[in-house]
PDB file of C-alpha atoms in Angstrom:
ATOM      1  CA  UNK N 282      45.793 -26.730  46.176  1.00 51.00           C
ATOM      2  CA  UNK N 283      48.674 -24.121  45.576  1.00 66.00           C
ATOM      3  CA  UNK N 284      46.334 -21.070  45.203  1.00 75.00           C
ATOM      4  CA  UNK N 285      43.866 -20.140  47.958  1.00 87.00           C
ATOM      5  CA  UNK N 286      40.938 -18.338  47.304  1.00 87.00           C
ATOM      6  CA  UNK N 287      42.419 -15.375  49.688  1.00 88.00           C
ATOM      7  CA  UNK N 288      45.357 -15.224  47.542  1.00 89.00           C
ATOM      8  CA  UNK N 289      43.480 -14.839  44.130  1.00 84.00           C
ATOM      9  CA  UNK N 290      40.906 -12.394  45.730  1.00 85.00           C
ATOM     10  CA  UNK N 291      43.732 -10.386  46.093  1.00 87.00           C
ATOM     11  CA  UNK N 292      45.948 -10.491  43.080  1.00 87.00           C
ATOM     12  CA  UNK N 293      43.183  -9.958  41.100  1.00 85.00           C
ATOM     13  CA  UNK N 294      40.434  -7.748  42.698  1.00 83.00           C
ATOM     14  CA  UNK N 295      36.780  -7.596  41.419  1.00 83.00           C
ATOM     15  CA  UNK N 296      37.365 -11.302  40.924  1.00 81.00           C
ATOM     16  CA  UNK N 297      33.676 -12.241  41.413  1.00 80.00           C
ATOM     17  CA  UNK N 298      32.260  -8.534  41.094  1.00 84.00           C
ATOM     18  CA  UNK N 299      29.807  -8.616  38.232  1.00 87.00           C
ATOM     19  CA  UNK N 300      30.541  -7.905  34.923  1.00 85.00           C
ATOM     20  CA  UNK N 301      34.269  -9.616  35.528  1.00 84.00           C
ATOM     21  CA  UNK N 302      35.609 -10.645  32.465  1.00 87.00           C
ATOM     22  CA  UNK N 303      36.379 -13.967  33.680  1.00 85.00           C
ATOM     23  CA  UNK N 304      32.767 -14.815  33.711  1.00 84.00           C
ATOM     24  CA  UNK N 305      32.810 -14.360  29.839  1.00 86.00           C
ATOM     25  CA  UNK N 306      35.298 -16.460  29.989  1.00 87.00           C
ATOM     26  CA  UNK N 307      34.244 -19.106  32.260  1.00 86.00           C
ATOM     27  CA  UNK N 308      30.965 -19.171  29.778  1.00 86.00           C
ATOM     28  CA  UNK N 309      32.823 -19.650  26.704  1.00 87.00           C
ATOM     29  CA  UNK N 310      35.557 -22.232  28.260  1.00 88.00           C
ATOM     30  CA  UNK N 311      33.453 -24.069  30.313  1.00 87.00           C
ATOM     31  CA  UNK N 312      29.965 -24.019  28.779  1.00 86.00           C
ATOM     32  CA  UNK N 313      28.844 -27.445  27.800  1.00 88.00           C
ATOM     33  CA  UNK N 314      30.132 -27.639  24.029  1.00 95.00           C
ATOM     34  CA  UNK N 315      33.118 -24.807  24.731  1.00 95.00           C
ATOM     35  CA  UNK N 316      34.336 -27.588  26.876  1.00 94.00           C
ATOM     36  CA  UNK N 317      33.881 -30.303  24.474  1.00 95.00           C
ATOM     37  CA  UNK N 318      35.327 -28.777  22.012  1.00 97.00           C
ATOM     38  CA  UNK N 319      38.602 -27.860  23.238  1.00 96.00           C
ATOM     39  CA  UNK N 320      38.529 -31.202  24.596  1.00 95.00           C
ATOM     40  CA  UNK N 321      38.426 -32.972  21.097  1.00 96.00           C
ATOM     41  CA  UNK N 322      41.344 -30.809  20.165  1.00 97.00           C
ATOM     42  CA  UNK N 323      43.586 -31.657  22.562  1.00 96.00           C
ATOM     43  CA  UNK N 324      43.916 -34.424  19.929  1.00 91.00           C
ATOM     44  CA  UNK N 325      45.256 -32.659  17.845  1.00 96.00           C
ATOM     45  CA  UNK N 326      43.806 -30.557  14.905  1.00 97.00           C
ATOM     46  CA  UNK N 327      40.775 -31.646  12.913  1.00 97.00           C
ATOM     47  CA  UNK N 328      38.564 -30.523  10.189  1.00 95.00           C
ATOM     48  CA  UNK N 329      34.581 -29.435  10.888  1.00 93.00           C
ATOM     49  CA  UNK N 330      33.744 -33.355  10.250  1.00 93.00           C
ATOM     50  CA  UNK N 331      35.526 -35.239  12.467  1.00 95.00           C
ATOM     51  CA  UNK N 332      34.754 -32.439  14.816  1.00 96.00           C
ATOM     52  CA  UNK N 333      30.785 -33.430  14.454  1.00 94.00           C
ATOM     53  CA  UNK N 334      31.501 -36.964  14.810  1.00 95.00           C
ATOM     54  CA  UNK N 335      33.862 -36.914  18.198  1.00 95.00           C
ATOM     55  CA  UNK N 336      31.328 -34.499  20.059  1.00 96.00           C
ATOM     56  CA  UNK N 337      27.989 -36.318  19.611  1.00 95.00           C
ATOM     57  CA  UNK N 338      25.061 -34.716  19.880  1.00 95.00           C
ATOM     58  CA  UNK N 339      26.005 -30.870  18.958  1.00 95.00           C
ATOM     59  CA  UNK N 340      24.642 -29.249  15.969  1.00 95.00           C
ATOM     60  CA  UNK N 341      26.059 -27.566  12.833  1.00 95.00           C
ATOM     61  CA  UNK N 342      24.710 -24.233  13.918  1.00 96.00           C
ATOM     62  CA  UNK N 343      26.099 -25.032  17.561  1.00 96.00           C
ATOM     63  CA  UNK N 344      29.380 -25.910  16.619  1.00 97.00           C
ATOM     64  CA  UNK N 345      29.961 -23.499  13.916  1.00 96.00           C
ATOM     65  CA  UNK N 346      29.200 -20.613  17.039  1.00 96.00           C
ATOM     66  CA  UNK N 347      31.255 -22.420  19.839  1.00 97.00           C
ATOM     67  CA  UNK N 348      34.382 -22.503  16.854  1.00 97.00           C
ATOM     68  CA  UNK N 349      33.659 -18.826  16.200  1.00 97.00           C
ATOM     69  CA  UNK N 350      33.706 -17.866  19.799  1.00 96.00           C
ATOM     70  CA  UNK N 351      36.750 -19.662  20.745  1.00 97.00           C
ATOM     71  CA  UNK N 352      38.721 -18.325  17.742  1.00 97.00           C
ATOM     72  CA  UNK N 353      37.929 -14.605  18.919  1.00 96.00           C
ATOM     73  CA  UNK N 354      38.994 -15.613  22.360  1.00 96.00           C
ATOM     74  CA  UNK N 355      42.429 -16.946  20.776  1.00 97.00           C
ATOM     75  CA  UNK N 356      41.790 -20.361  21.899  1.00 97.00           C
ATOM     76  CA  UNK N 357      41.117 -22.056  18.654  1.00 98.00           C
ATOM     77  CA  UNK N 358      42.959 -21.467  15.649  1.00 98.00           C
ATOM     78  CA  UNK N 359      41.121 -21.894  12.036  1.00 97.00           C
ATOM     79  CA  UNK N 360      43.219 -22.483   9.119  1.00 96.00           C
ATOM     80  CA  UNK N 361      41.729 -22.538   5.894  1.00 94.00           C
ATOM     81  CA  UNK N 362      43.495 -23.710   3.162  1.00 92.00           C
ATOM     82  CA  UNK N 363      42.541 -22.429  -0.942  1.00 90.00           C
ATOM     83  CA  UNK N 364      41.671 -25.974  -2.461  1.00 89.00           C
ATOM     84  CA  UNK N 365      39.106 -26.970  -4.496  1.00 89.00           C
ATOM     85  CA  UNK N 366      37.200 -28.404  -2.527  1.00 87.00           C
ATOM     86  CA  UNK N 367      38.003 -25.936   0.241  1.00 86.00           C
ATOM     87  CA  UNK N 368      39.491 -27.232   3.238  1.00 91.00           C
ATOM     88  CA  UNK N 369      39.434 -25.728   6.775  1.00 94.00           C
ATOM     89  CA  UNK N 370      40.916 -27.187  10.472  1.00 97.00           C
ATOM     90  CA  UNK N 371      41.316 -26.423  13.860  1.00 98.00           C
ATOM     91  CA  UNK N 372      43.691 -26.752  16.491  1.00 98.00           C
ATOM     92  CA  UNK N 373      44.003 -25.104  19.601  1.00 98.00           C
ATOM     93  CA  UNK N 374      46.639 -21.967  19.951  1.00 98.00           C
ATOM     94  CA  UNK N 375      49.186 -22.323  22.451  1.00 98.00           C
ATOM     95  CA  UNK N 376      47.043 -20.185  24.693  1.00 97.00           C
ATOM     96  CA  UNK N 377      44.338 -23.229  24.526  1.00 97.00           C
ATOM     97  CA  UNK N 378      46.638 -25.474  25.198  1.00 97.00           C
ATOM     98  CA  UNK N 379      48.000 -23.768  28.230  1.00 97.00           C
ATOM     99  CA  UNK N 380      44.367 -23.583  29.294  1.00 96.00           C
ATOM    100  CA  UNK N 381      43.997 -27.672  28.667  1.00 96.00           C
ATOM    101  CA  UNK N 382      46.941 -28.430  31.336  1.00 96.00           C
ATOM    102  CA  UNK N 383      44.113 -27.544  33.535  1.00 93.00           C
ATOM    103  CA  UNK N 384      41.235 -28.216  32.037  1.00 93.00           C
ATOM    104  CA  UNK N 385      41.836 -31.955  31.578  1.00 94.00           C
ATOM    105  CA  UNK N 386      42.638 -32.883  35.215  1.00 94.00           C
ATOM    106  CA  UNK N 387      39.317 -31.024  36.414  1.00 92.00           C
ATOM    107  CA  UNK N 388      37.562 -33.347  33.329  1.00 92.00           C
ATOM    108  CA  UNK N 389      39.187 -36.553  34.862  1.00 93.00           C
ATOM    109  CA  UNK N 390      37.651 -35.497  38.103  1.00 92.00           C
ATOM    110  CA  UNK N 391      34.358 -35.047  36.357  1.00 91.00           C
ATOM    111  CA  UNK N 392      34.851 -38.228  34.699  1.00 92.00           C
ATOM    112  CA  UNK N 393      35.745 -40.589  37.591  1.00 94.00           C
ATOM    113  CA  UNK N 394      32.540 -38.802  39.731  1.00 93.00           C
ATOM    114  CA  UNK N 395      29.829 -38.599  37.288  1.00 90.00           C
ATOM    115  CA  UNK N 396      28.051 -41.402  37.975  1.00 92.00           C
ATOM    116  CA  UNK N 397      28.202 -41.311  41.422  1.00 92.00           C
ATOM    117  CA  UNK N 398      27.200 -37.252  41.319  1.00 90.00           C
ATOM    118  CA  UNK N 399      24.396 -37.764  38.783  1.00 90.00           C
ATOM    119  CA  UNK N 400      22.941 -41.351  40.532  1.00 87.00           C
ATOM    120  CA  UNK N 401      22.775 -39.486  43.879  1.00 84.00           C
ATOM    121  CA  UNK N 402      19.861 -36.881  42.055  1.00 75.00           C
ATOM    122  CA  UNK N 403      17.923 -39.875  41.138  1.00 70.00           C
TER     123      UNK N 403
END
């Protein structure tokens, strides 16, 4: 690891004092369907359906909040275009894909330990 904990302590004080931003952050990036979501971008962009149907098991009312949140954050970018029917997509700004360079390693992690991490607790 390049950055010790020392070394971001002190760059950026307050780092774990509460009421940090980052922890806003941290919610919205790395909550359960922030996560996803970005994730399925990093495909590239998509409309609200295929959206649904690559993160299984989140709601319409969950998703339409998680999209809202990371568009205010500048993650995710909406574009809505004036067609009958209407048609909106996503895709993540360059700021969310900045934020997937390191995102993805730490899911690969995830991924290759899972199992292993989860089958220990049973």
């Amino acid at each position: 690891m390049s950055v010790s904990l020392a070394s971001m302590r002190a760059e950026h004080p307050g780092l774990f004092a509460d009421g940090c931003p980052t922890r806003t952050v941290l919610d919205h990036v790395m909550g359960k369907w922030g996560v996803l979501v970005l994730l399925a971008l990093t495909d590239g962009t998509q409309r609200w359906g295929a959206l649904r149907r690559n993160i299984e098991g989140i709601s319409e009312k969950m998703l339409a909040s998680t999209l809202k949140t990371l568009e205010a954050d500048g993650l995710v970018l909406r574009t809505a275009y004036p067609e009958v029917p209407p048609r909106v997509e996503y895709g993540l700004t360059d700021r969310g894909r900045g934020l997937m360079t390191h995102v993805i390693p730490l899911m690969g992690w995830v991924a290759e330990n899972a199992t292993d991490i989860v089958g220990r607790r049973e």
